[in-house]
Amino acid sequence: MKEEKPNEHSNLKEPPQENGVIQSTQGLYSSTSPPASDDEPFSTYFEEKVPIPEDVTQVFSFRKLWAFTGPGFLMSIAYLDPGNIESDLQSGAKAGFKLLWVLLGATIIGLLLQRLAARLGVVTGMHLAEVCNRQYPTVPRIILWLMVELAIIGSDMQEVIGCAIAFNLLSMGRIPLWGGVLITIIDTFVFLFLDKYGLRKLEAFFGFLITIMAVSFGYEYVMVRPDQGELLKGMFLPYCENCDSAQMEQAVGIVGAVIMPHNIYLHSALVKSRQIDRGNKKEVKEANKYYFIESTIALFISFLINVFVVAVFAEAFYDKTNIEVNAKCNASGSPHTDLFPLDNSTLQVDIFKGGVVLGCFFGPAALYIWAIGILAAGQSSTMTGTYSGQFVMEGFLNLRWSRFARVLLTRSIAIFPTLLVAIFQDVQHLTGMNDFLNVLQSMQLPFALIPILTFTSLTSIMDDFANGLVWKIGGGVVILVVCAINMYFVVVYVTSLNSVALYVLVALLCIAYLSFVCYLAWQCLIALGVSCLDVSCLGNRQKKPWEEDTFSLG
């Protein structure tokens, strides 16, 4: 067992480990109250704590809800990043309104998973990366950190691509793609220093960016005027009539784009920004309630924005052919007519082509407003992605890098390959990277979902706030389904490469990948109560002292 100084702002003790397995009832909270928030070390995003007003006589208080408002909206930005927007427009163009129910279901699942992340942060005073650092042995912990970093870098690249395309569209091609990539590097550093002006001002700025997205994509929605009956039918009727494999793959892609692994780590950290007495069970319960309400509102708004994008492309471009779009763009004088070959194949769109076809059919204003929305999506998600990276590095490695050093490292890793593609290839290759990046992030999902279910199910960590039987079973089923869907997405992508050498390489990587996933799942099942899987329970033995579930909060 590794020796480590206890984290001074946690009320978790270092748990015993046996054969690298988390004991199903391991670890006890200390019998003393958690230290006051003033004694907690500050890090990124936590240079101030938001006080919670006292309304002891009220069951529900809007003042308290307002005080807790912020983290959920920052978290919701991951549901509005350029990768999600591209998934939305492709869903509309390929399947019309038929897959809106998949988007709704994925958003609801995302909300339930974010609830687990917020509860972990509120109850323990630690975010998911910090808990992983204390609970897992060294080697699994390092592997887990590397996998989560890969997810963050992949998301970062998508956001850089989105910003670069937005700058290119807004400048009518005068700013080349590589120029947009370089601008994104600079402005990210500028925006990240906004939190020096106060946490609430930073959260307000993110709210402003979400408002820009809502107005931009809402404008496109009003202009196109989608069929409301078809929209409601597609949203609430879980059926895809006459759908082929392409539409099924798009449905899988929606789930992969919506549920992002690094967002679980991010949300569990953001909730630490409020002044909560974790030694007071009533305050903890109240914080969980308000954070869940705030997350529900935030994800409802993000869902509406996603629906705007799907509906616009479903109404205007579903079943359109390249030759139809080419003729329309030629008539409107668009300089991008060559993007659409003179054939009768179905229109294929991405973020760049989406802006172009909107401009061709609905005028230049539609193109510019689309680009503004994409720019807001890229900038906001770039900033929250950087915060995710900071929390993950601090938690897993116990490092305290400066904001500048952290941004410089992750930005460099994300920008170098993106910049090379932007310099030497065209916009089709740049947007084509999104497919690979979606696959990369889909593969990292188990490394967020399995740990969050594991730790929120342990009474030794969560006490009275641990998952009940329904949440354990439901959470396990949801995570199994989400991971299975995303693995299908990965298999479809790999088989489309048509390379035997790649198949062999992927098969070898899959063996190592699945072995590690099975290790995490094994420990998760033990935490869920399947104690017979614990190697230490083979043979009769007496219960050890740390396996007693005695606990006294505060």
Coordinates of C-alpha atoms in Angstrom, one line a residue:
M1 CA 0.0 0.0 0.0
K2 CA 1.3 3.4 -0.9
E3 CA 2.2 5.8 1.8
E4 CA 0.6 9.2 1.3
K5 CA -0.1 12.2 3.4
P6 CA -3.8 12.6 3.8
N7 CA -5.4 15.3 1.8
E8 CA -6.1 18.0 4.3
H9 CA -9.4 19.1 2.9
S10 CA -10.9 15.6 2.7
N11 CA -12.8 13.7 5.4
L12 CA -11.7 10.4 3.9
K13 CA -9.0 8.2 5.5
E14 CA -6.6 6.2 3.4
P15 CA -8.3 2.9 2.9
P16 CA -6.7 -0.5 3.3
Q17 CA -6.1 -2.4 0.1
E18 CA -5.7 -6.1 -0.4
N19 CA -4.2 -7.6 -3.6
G20 CA -5.0 -4.3 -5.3
V21 CA -8.7 -4.7 -4.7
I22 CA -10.9 -2.1 -3.2
Q23 CA -12.7 -3.6 -0.2
S24 CA -16.4 -3.5 -0.5
T25 CA -16.7 -1.8 2.9
Q26 CA -13.3 -0.2 3.1
G27 CA -12.2 3.1 4.5
L28 CA -13.8 5.2 7.2
Y29 CA -14.6 8.9 7.5
S30 CA -12.7 10.5 10.3
S31 CA -14.6 11.0 13.5
T32 CA -13.7 14.7 13.5
S33 CA -15.5 17.3 11.4
P34 CA -14.0 18.4 8.1
P35 CA -11.9 21.5 8.3
A36 CA -13.5 24.8 7.7
S37 CA -13.5 25.9 4.1
D38 CA -11.1 28.7 5.0
D39 CA -8.4 26.1 5.8
E40 CA -8.8 24.3 2.4
P41 CA -6.0 24.9 -0.1
F42 CA -7.0 26.9 -3.1
S43 CA -6.3 25.7 -6.6
T44 CA -7.6 26.5 -10.1
Y45 CA -11.2 27.9 -10.0
F46 CA -11.2 28.0 -6.2
E47 CA -9.6 31.2 -5.3
E48 CA -12.8 32.2 -3.7
K49 CA -15.8 30.3 -2.4
V50 CA -19.4 31.4 -3.0
P51 CA -21.3 31.8 0.3
I52 CA -24.7 30.2 0.6
P53 CA -27.5 32.4 2.1
E54 CA -29.4 31.1 5.1
D55 CA -33.1 30.6 4.6
V56 CA -33.8 28.1 7.3
T57 CA -37.6 28.4 7.1
Q58 CA -38.0 27.7 3.4
V59 CA -38.2 24.3 1.8
F60 CA -37.1 25.9 -1.5
S61 CA -35.2 29.2 -1.9
F62 CA -34.5 30.9 -5.2
R63 CA -31.7 32.8 -3.5
K64 CA -30.0 29.5 -2.6
L65 CA -30.6 28.2 -6.1
W66 CA -28.9 31.3 -7.5
A67 CA -26.0 30.8 -5.1
F68 CA -25.5 27.2 -6.3
T69 CA -26.0 28.2 -10.0
G70 CA -22.8 28.1 -12.0
P71 CA -21.1 24.7 -11.9
G72 CA -23.9 23.0 -13.8
F73 CA -23.8 25.5 -16.6
L74 CA -20.0 25.1 -17.0
M75 CA -20.5 21.4 -17.0
S76 CA -23.3 21.7 -19.7
I77 CA -20.9 23.4 -22.1
A78 CA -19.5 19.9 -22.8
Y79 CA -22.9 19.1 -24.3
L80 CA -22.5 22.0 -26.7
D81 CA -19.0 21.6 -28.0
P82 CA -18.3 21.5 -31.7
G83 CA -18.2 17.7 -31.7
N84 CA -21.8 17.7 -30.4
I85 CA -22.9 20.4 -32.9
E86 CA -21.5 18.3 -35.8
S87 CA -23.2 15.2 -34.5
D88 CA -26.5 17.2 -34.3
L89 CA -26.3 18.5 -37.9
Q90 CA -25.3 15.1 -39.3
S91 CA -28.2 13.5 -37.4
G92 CA -30.7 16.0 -39.0
A93 CA -29.2 15.7 -42.5
K94 CA -29.1 11.9 -42.4
A95 CA -32.2 10.9 -40.4
G96 CA -34.4 14.0 -40.3
F97 CA -36.3 14.2 -37.0
K98 CA -36.2 10.4 -36.4
L99 CA -33.3 10.4 -33.9
L100 CA -34.3 13.2 -31.6
W101 CA -35.5 10.6 -29.0
V102 CA -31.9 9.3 -28.9
L103 CA -30.6 12.8 -28.2
L104 CA -33.3 13.2 -25.4
G105 CA -32.4 9.8 -23.9
A106 CA -28.6 10.5 -24.0
T107 CA -29.1 13.8 -22.3
I108 CA -31.2 12.3 -19.5
I109 CA -28.6 9.6 -19.0
G110 CA -26.0 12.3 -18.9
L111 CA -27.9 14.2 -16.2
L112 CA -28.1 11.0 -14.0
L113 CA -24.3 10.5 -14.4
Q114 CA -23.6 14.2 -13.6
R115 CA -25.8 13.8 -10.5
L116 CA -23.4 11.1 -9.3
A117 CA -20.4 13.3 -10.0
A118 CA -21.8 16.3 -8.1
R119 CA -22.8 14.1 -5.1
L120 CA -19.3 12.7 -4.9
G121 CA -17.8 16.2 -4.8
V122 CA -20.3 17.6 -2.3
V123 CA -20.2 14.7 0.2
T124 CA -16.5 14.0 0.2
G125 CA -15.1 17.4 -0.5
M126 CA -12.9 15.7 -3.1
H127 CA -13.3 15.4 -6.9
L128 CA -13.2 12.1 -8.8
A129 CA -9.5 12.3 -9.7
E130 CA -8.6 12.9 -6.0
V131 CA -10.7 9.9 -4.9
C132 CA -9.1 7.7 -7.6
N133 CA -5.7 8.8 -6.4
R134 CA -6.4 7.7 -2.9
Q135 CA -8.3 4.5 -3.7
Y136 CA -6.5 2.8 -6.6
P137 CA -3.0 1.3 -6.5
T138 CA -0.2 3.1 -8.3
V139 CA -0.1 1.3 -11.7
P140 CA -3.9 1.4 -12.3
R141 CA -4.0 5.0 -11.1
I142 CA -1.4 6.0 -13.7
I143 CA -3.1 4.1 -16.5
L144 CA -6.4 5.7 -15.6
W145 CA -4.8 9.2 -15.6
L146 CA -3.3 8.6 -19.1
M147 CA -6.7 7.4 -20.5
V148 CA -8.5 10.5 -19.1
E149 CA -5.8 12.8 -20.5
L150 CA -6.3 11.2 -23.9
A151 CA -10.0 12.0 -23.7
I152 CA -9.3 15.6 -22.7
I153 CA -6.7 16.0 -25.6
G154 CA -9.2 14.5 -28.1
S155 CA -11.9 16.9 -26.9
D156 CA -9.5 19.8 -27.0
M157 CA -8.6 19.1 -30.7
Q158 CA -12.3 19.1 -31.6
E159 CA -12.7 22.4 -30.0
V160 CA -9.7 23.9 -31.7
I161 CA -11.0 22.6 -35.1
G162 CA -14.4 24.2 -34.4
C163 CA -12.8 27.6 -33.6
A164 CA -10.5 27.5 -36.6
I165 CA -13.5 26.8 -39.0
A166 CA -15.6 29.5 -37.3
F167 CA -12.8 32.1 -37.9
N168 CA -12.5 30.9 -41.5
L169 CA -16.2 31.3 -42.2
L170 CA -16.4 34.7 -40.5
S171 CA -13.6 36.0 -42.6
M172 CA -14.9 34.5 -45.8
G173 CA -11.7 32.5 -46.1
R174 CA -9.3 35.4 -45.5
I175 CA -8.1 33.8 -42.2
P176 CA -6.7 30.4 -43.2
L177 CA -7.4 27.4 -41.1
W178 CA -3.9 27.3 -39.6
G179 CA -4.4 31.0 -38.7
G180 CA -7.6 30.2 -36.9
V181 CA -5.8 27.5 -34.9
L182 CA -3.1 29.9 -33.8
I183 CA -5.7 32.6 -32.8
T184 CA -7.4 29.9 -30.7
I185 CA -4.1 29.4 -28.8
I186 CA -3.8 33.0 -27.9
D187 CA -7.4 33.8 -27.0
T188 CA -7.7 30.8 -24.7
F189 CA -4.9 32.1 -22.5
V190 CA -6.6 35.5 -22.4
F191 CA -10.0 34.1 -21.4
L192 CA -8.6 31.8 -18.8
F193 CA -7.3 34.7 -16.8
L194 CA -10.9 36.0 -16.4
D195 CA -11.3 34.1 -13.2
K196 CA -8.9 36.5 -11.6
Y197 CA -11.8 39.0 -11.6
G198 CA -13.9 36.7 -9.5
L199 CA -15.6 33.3 -9.8
R200 CA -19.1 34.7 -10.3
K201 CA -17.9 36.9 -13.1
L202 CA -16.3 33.9 -14.8
E203 CA -19.5 31.9 -14.5
A204 CA -21.4 34.9 -15.9
F205 CA -19.1 34.9 -18.9
F206 CA -19.8 31.3 -19.6
G207 CA -23.5 32.0 -19.3
F208 CA -23.0 34.8 -21.9
L209 CA -21.4 32.3 -24.3
I210 CA -24.2 29.9 -23.8
T211 CA -26.7 32.7 -24.5
I212 CA -24.8 33.5 -27.8
M213 CA -25.2 29.9 -28.8
A214 CA -28.9 29.9 -27.9
V215 CA -29.5 33.1 -29.9
S216 CA -27.4 32.0 -32.9
F217 CA -28.9 28.6 -33.4
G218 CA -32.3 29.8 -32.3
Y219 CA -32.2 32.4 -35.1
E220 CA -31.5 29.6 -37.6
Y221 CA -34.4 27.6 -36.1
V222 CA -36.8 30.5 -36.5
M223 CA -35.7 31.2 -40.0
V224 CA -36.0 27.6 -41.2
R225 CA -39.4 27.0 -39.4
P226 CA -39.2 23.2 -38.8
D227 CA -42.4 21.1 -38.8
Q228 CA -43.3 21.1 -35.1
G229 CA -45.4 18.0 -35.4
E230 CA -42.6 16.0 -36.9
L231 CA -40.2 17.4 -34.3
L232 CA -42.4 16.2 -31.3
K233 CA -43.0 12.9 -33.0
G234 CA -39.2 12.4 -33.4
M235 CA -38.5 13.4 -29.8
F236 CA -41.1 11.2 -28.0
L237 CA -41.6 8.3 -30.3
P238 CA -38.6 5.9 -29.8
Y239 CA -38.6 4.4 -33.3
C240 CA -36.7 5.0 -36.5
E241 CA -38.8 4.2 -39.5
N242 CA -37.0 2.9 -42.6
C243 CA -33.6 3.5 -41.0
D244 CA -30.6 1.8 -42.4
S245 CA -27.1 1.1 -41.0
A246 CA -25.9 4.7 -41.6
Q247 CA -28.7 6.1 -39.4
M248 CA -28.1 3.5 -36.7
E249 CA -24.5 4.4 -36.7
Q250 CA -25.5 8.1 -36.4
A251 CA -27.7 7.2 -33.4
V252 CA -24.7 5.5 -31.7
G253 CA -22.6 8.6 -32.6
I254 CA -25.1 10.9 -30.8
V255 CA -24.6 8.9 -27.5
G256 CA -20.9 9.0 -27.9
A257 CA -20.9 12.8 -28.5
V258 CA -23.2 13.7 -25.6
I259 CA -21.7 11.6 -22.8
M260 CA -18.1 12.7 -22.4
P261 CA -15.7 11.2 -19.9
H262 CA -13.7 14.2 -18.8
N263 CA -17.0 16.0 -17.9
I264 CA -17.6 13.6 -15.0
Y265 CA -14.3 14.6 -13.5
L266 CA -15.0 18.3 -14.2
H267 CA -18.4 18.5 -12.5
S268 CA -17.2 16.6 -9.4
A269 CA -14.6 19.4 -9.0
L270 CA -16.7 22.4 -9.9
V271 CA -19.2 21.8 -7.0
K272 CA -16.4 22.4 -4.5
S273 CA -16.6 26.1 -5.2
R274 CA -19.5 26.7 -2.7
Q275 CA -19.2 27.1 1.0
I276 CA -20.7 23.9 2.4
D277 CA -20.2 22.5 5.9
R278 CA -19.7 18.9 5.1
G279 CA -20.0 18.0 8.7
N280 CA -23.6 19.0 8.6
K281 CA -25.7 16.4 6.9
K282 CA -28.6 18.8 6.3
E283 CA -26.3 21.2 4.4
V284 CA -24.9 18.4 2.3
K285 CA -28.4 17.1 1.5
E286 CA -29.5 20.6 0.6
A287 CA -26.5 21.2 -1.6
N288 CA -27.1 17.9 -3.5
K289 CA -30.7 19.0 -4.1
Y290 CA -29.9 22.4 -5.5
Y291 CA -27.0 21.2 -7.6
F292 CA -29.3 18.6 -9.2
I293 CA -32.0 21.3 -9.9
E294 CA -29.3 23.5 -11.4
S295 CA -27.9 20.7 -13.5
T296 CA -31.4 19.8 -14.8
I297 CA -32.0 23.4 -15.9
A298 CA -28.6 23.7 -17.5
L299 CA -28.9 20.4 -19.4
F300 CA -32.4 21.3 -20.5
I301 CA -31.1 24.5 -22.1
S302 CA -28.2 22.6 -23.7
F303 CA -30.8 20.1 -25.0
L304 CA -32.9 22.8 -26.6
I305 CA -29.8 24.3 -28.3
N306 CA -29.0 20.8 -29.7
V307 CA -32.6 20.4 -30.8
F308 CA -32.4 23.7 -32.7
V309 CA -29.4 22.4 -34.7
V310 CA -30.9 19.0 -35.4
A311 CA -34.3 20.5 -36.5
V312 CA -32.7 23.1 -38.8
F313 CA -30.8 20.5 -40.8
A314 CA -33.7 18.0 -40.6
E315 CA -36.1 20.4 -42.1
A316 CA -33.9 22.1 -44.7
F317 CA -31.4 19.4 -45.8
Y318 CA -32.8 15.9 -45.1
D319 CA -32.6 13.8 -48.3
K320 CA -31.1 16.7 -50.2
T321 CA -28.6 15.6 -53.0
N322 CA -25.3 17.2 -53.9
I323 CA -26.5 18.4 -57.2
E324 CA -29.5 20.2 -55.6
V325 CA -27.2 22.0 -53.2
N326 CA -24.6 22.7 -55.9
A327 CA -27.3 24.4 -58.0
K328 CA -28.6 26.5 -55.1
C329 CA -25.1 27.6 -54.1
N330 CA -24.3 28.4 -57.7
A331 CA -27.4 30.6 -57.9
S332 CA -26.5 32.4 -54.7
G333 CA -23.0 33.2 -55.8
S334 CA -21.3 31.1 -53.1
P335 CA -17.5 30.6 -53.6
H336 CA -17.8 27.1 -52.1
T337 CA -19.8 25.5 -54.9
D338 CA -17.0 23.0 -55.5
L339 CA -17.7 21.4 -52.1
F340 CA -20.7 19.7 -53.6
P341 CA -20.0 17.4 -56.6
L342 CA -22.5 17.2 -59.5
D343 CA -24.0 13.8 -58.6
N344 CA -27.2 12.5 -57.0
S345 CA -25.6 11.1 -53.8
T346 CA -27.0 12.3 -50.5
L347 CA -25.6 15.5 -49.0
Q348 CA -22.9 14.9 -46.4
V349 CA -22.4 17.8 -44.0
D350 CA -20.0 18.8 -41.3
I351 CA -19.5 22.0 -39.3
F352 CA -17.9 23.9 -42.3
K353 CA -20.3 22.6 -45.0
G354 CA -23.2 23.2 -42.6
G355 CA -22.4 26.9 -42.6
V356 CA -22.0 27.0 -46.3
V357 CA -25.3 25.4 -47.1
L358 CA -27.1 27.6 -44.7
G359 CA -25.6 30.6 -46.5
C360 CA -26.6 29.2 -49.9
F361 CA -30.2 28.5 -48.9
F362 CA -31.0 31.3 -46.4
G363 CA -28.5 34.1 -47.2
P364 CA -25.1 35.3 -45.9
A365 CA -26.6 36.3 -42.5
A366 CA -27.4 32.6 -41.8
L367 CA -23.8 31.7 -42.5
Y368 CA -22.3 34.4 -40.3
I369 CA -24.7 33.7 -37.4
W370 CA -23.9 30.0 -37.7
A371 CA -20.1 30.8 -37.5
I372 CA -20.7 33.0 -34.4
G373 CA -22.5 30.1 -32.7
I374 CA -19.7 27.7 -33.5
L375 CA -17.1 30.1 -32.3
A376 CA -18.9 30.5 -28.9
A377 CA -19.2 26.7 -28.7
G378 CA -15.5 26.2 -29.4
Q379 CA -14.3 29.0 -27.1
S380 CA -16.4 28.0 -24.1
S381 CA -15.6 24.3 -24.4
T382 CA -11.9 25.0 -24.8
M383 CA -11.8 26.8 -21.5
T384 CA -13.8 24.2 -19.6
G385 CA -11.6 21.5 -21.1
T386 CA -8.5 23.2 -19.8
Y387 CA -10.1 23.3 -16.3
S388 CA -10.8 19.6 -16.6
G389 CA -7.1 18.9 -17.4
Q390 CA -6.0 21.0 -14.5
F391 CA -8.3 19.1 -12.0
V392 CA -7.3 15.7 -13.5
M393 CA -3.6 16.4 -13.3
E394 CA -3.8 17.8 -9.7
G395 CA -6.0 14.9 -8.6
F396 CA -4.2 11.9 -10.1
L397 CA -0.6 13.1 -9.7
N398 CA -1.0 15.4 -6.7
L399 CA 0.7 18.1 -8.9
R400 CA 0.0 21.8 -8.6
W401 CA 1.0 23.2 -11.9
S402 CA 0.3 26.9 -12.7
R403 CA -2.6 27.6 -15.0
F404 CA -0.2 28.9 -17.7
A405 CA 2.0 25.7 -17.6
R406 CA -1.0 23.4 -17.7
V407 CA -2.6 25.3 -20.7
L408 CA 0.7 25.4 -22.5
L409 CA 1.2 21.6 -22.2
T410 CA -2.3 20.5 -23.2
R411 CA -2.6 23.2 -25.9
S412 CA 0.6 22.1 -27.5
I413 CA -0.3 18.5 -27.5
A414 CA -3.8 19.3 -29.0
I415 CA -2.6 21.9 -31.4
F416 CA 0.4 20.3 -33.0
P417 CA -1.4 17.6 -35.0
T418 CA -4.3 20.0 -35.7
L419 CA -1.9 22.6 -37.0
L420 CA -0.2 20.1 -39.3
V421 CA -3.4 19.1 -40.9
A422 CA -4.6 22.7 -41.2
I423 CA -1.4 23.7 -43.0
F424 CA -1.0 20.7 -45.3
Q425 CA -4.6 19.6 -45.9
D426 CA -8.0 21.2 -46.7
V427 CA -11.0 21.7 -44.5
Q428 CA -12.5 18.3 -45.3
H429 CA -9.5 16.5 -43.7
L430 CA -9.7 18.8 -40.7
T431 CA -13.3 18.1 -40.1
G432 CA -12.7 14.4 -40.9
M433 CA -10.5 14.2 -37.8
N434 CA -13.7 14.5 -35.8
D435 CA -14.7 10.9 -36.5
F436 CA -11.4 9.6 -35.1
L437 CA -11.6 11.9 -32.1
N438 CA -15.1 10.8 -31.3
V439 CA -13.9 7.2 -31.4
L440 CA -11.0 8.1 -29.1
Q441 CA -13.3 9.7 -26.5
S442 CA -15.8 6.9 -26.7
M443 CA -13.1 4.4 -25.8
Q444 CA -12.3 6.5 -22.6
L445 CA -15.9 6.4 -21.3
P446 CA -15.4 3.4 -19.0
F447 CA -12.6 5.2 -17.2
A448 CA -15.0 7.8 -15.9
L449 CA -18.3 5.9 -15.6
I450 CA -17.0 2.8 -13.8
P451 CA -15.0 4.8 -11.1
I452 CA -17.9 7.2 -10.4
L453 CA -20.4 4.3 -9.9
T454 CA -17.8 2.5 -7.7
F455 CA -17.1 5.3 -5.3
T456 CA -20.6 6.6 -5.0
S457 CA -21.8 3.1 -4.1
L458 CA -19.4 2.7 -1.1
T459 CA -21.0 3.6 2.2
S460 CA -17.5 4.0 3.7
I461 CA -17.0 6.9 1.3
M462 CA -20.5 8.3 0.9
D463 CA -22.2 7.2 4.2
D464 CA -25.9 7.9 4.1
F465 CA -25.5 9.4 0.6
A466 CA -24.3 6.2 -1.0
N467 CA -26.2 4.8 -3.9
G468 CA -29.2 2.7 -3.0
L469 CA -30.1 -0.6 -4.6
V470 CA -32.0 1.0 -7.4
W471 CA -29.2 3.4 -8.3
K472 CA -26.6 0.6 -8.1
I473 CA -28.6 -1.7 -10.5
G474 CA -29.8 1.2 -12.7
G475 CA -26.4 2.8 -12.8
G476 CA -24.7 -0.5 -13.6
V477 CA -27.2 -1.2 -16.5
V478 CA -26.9 2.3 -17.9
I479 CA -23.1 2.3 -17.8
L480 CA -23.0 -1.2 -19.4
V481 CA -25.4 0.0 -22.2
V482 CA -23.5 3.2 -22.8
C483 CA -20.1 1.4 -23.0
A484 CA -21.6 -1.3 -25.3
I485 CA -23.0 1.4 -27.6
N486 CA -19.7 3.2 -27.8
M487 CA -17.7 0.0 -28.4
Y488 CA -20.0 -0.7 -31.3
F489 CA -19.2 2.8 -32.6
V490 CA -15.5 2.0 -32.3
V491 CA -15.9 -1.3 -34.1
V492 CA -17.8 0.3 -37.0
Y493 CA -15.1 2.9 -37.4
V494 CA -12.2 0.4 -37.3
T495 CA -13.8 -1.9 -39.8
S496 CA -14.3 1.0 -42.2
L497 CA -10.5 1.5 -42.4
N498 CA -10.1 -1.7 -44.5
S499 CA -6.5 -2.4 -43.4
V500 CA -5.4 -5.9 -42.1
A501 CA -2.3 -4.3 -40.4
L502 CA -4.6 -1.9 -38.5
Y503 CA -6.9 -4.8 -37.6
V504 CA -4.0 -6.7 -36.0
L505 CA -2.8 -3.6 -34.1
V506 CA -6.3 -2.8 -32.9
A507 CA -6.7 -6.4 -31.7
L508 CA -3.6 -6.2 -29.6
L509 CA -4.6 -2.9 -28.1
C510 CA -8.0 -4.2 -27.4
I511 CA -6.6 -7.0 -25.3
A512 CA -4.8 -4.6 -23.0
Y513 CA -7.8 -2.2 -23.1
L514 CA -10.4 -4.8 -22.2
S515 CA -8.1 -6.2 -19.5
F516 CA -8.0 -2.9 -17.7
V517 CA -11.7 -2.3 -18.1
C518 CA -12.3 -5.7 -16.6
Y519 CA -10.1 -4.8 -13.7
L520 CA -12.1 -1.6 -13.0
A521 CA -15.4 -3.5 -13.5
W522 CA -14.3 -6.2 -11.0
Q523 CA -13.6 -3.6 -8.3
C524 CA -16.9 -1.9 -9.2
L525 CA -18.9 -5.1 -8.7
I526 CA -17.2 -5.6 -5.3
A527 CA -18.3 -2.1 -4.3
L528 CA -21.8 -2.9 -5.5
G529 CA -22.0 -5.8 -3.1
V530 CA -20.8 -8.8 -5.1
S531 CA -18.4 -9.7 -2.4
C532 CA -17.7 -13.2 -3.7
L533 CA -15.5 -11.6 -6.4
D534 CA -13.2 -10.3 -3.7
V535 CA -10.2 -12.6 -3.6
S536 CA -9.8 -12.0 0.1
C537 CA -13.2 -13.7 0.7
L538 CA -12.0 -17.0 -0.7
G539 CA -12.1 -19.2 2.3
N540 CA -13.6 -18.5 5.7
R541 CA -12.2 -15.5 7.6
Q542 CA -13.3 -13.1 10.2
K543 CA -14.3 -9.6 9.2
K544 CA -11.5 -7.1 9.6
P545 CA -11.8 -4.0 11.6
W546 CA -11.9 -1.6 8.6
E547 CA -14.7 -3.6 7.0
E548 CA -17.2 -2.5 9.7
D549 CA -19.6 0.0 8.4
T550 CA -19.7 2.1 11.5
F551 CA -19.6 5.8 10.9
S552 CA -20.5 9.0 12.5
L553 CA -20.7 12.1 10.3
G554 CA -19.0 15.1 12.0

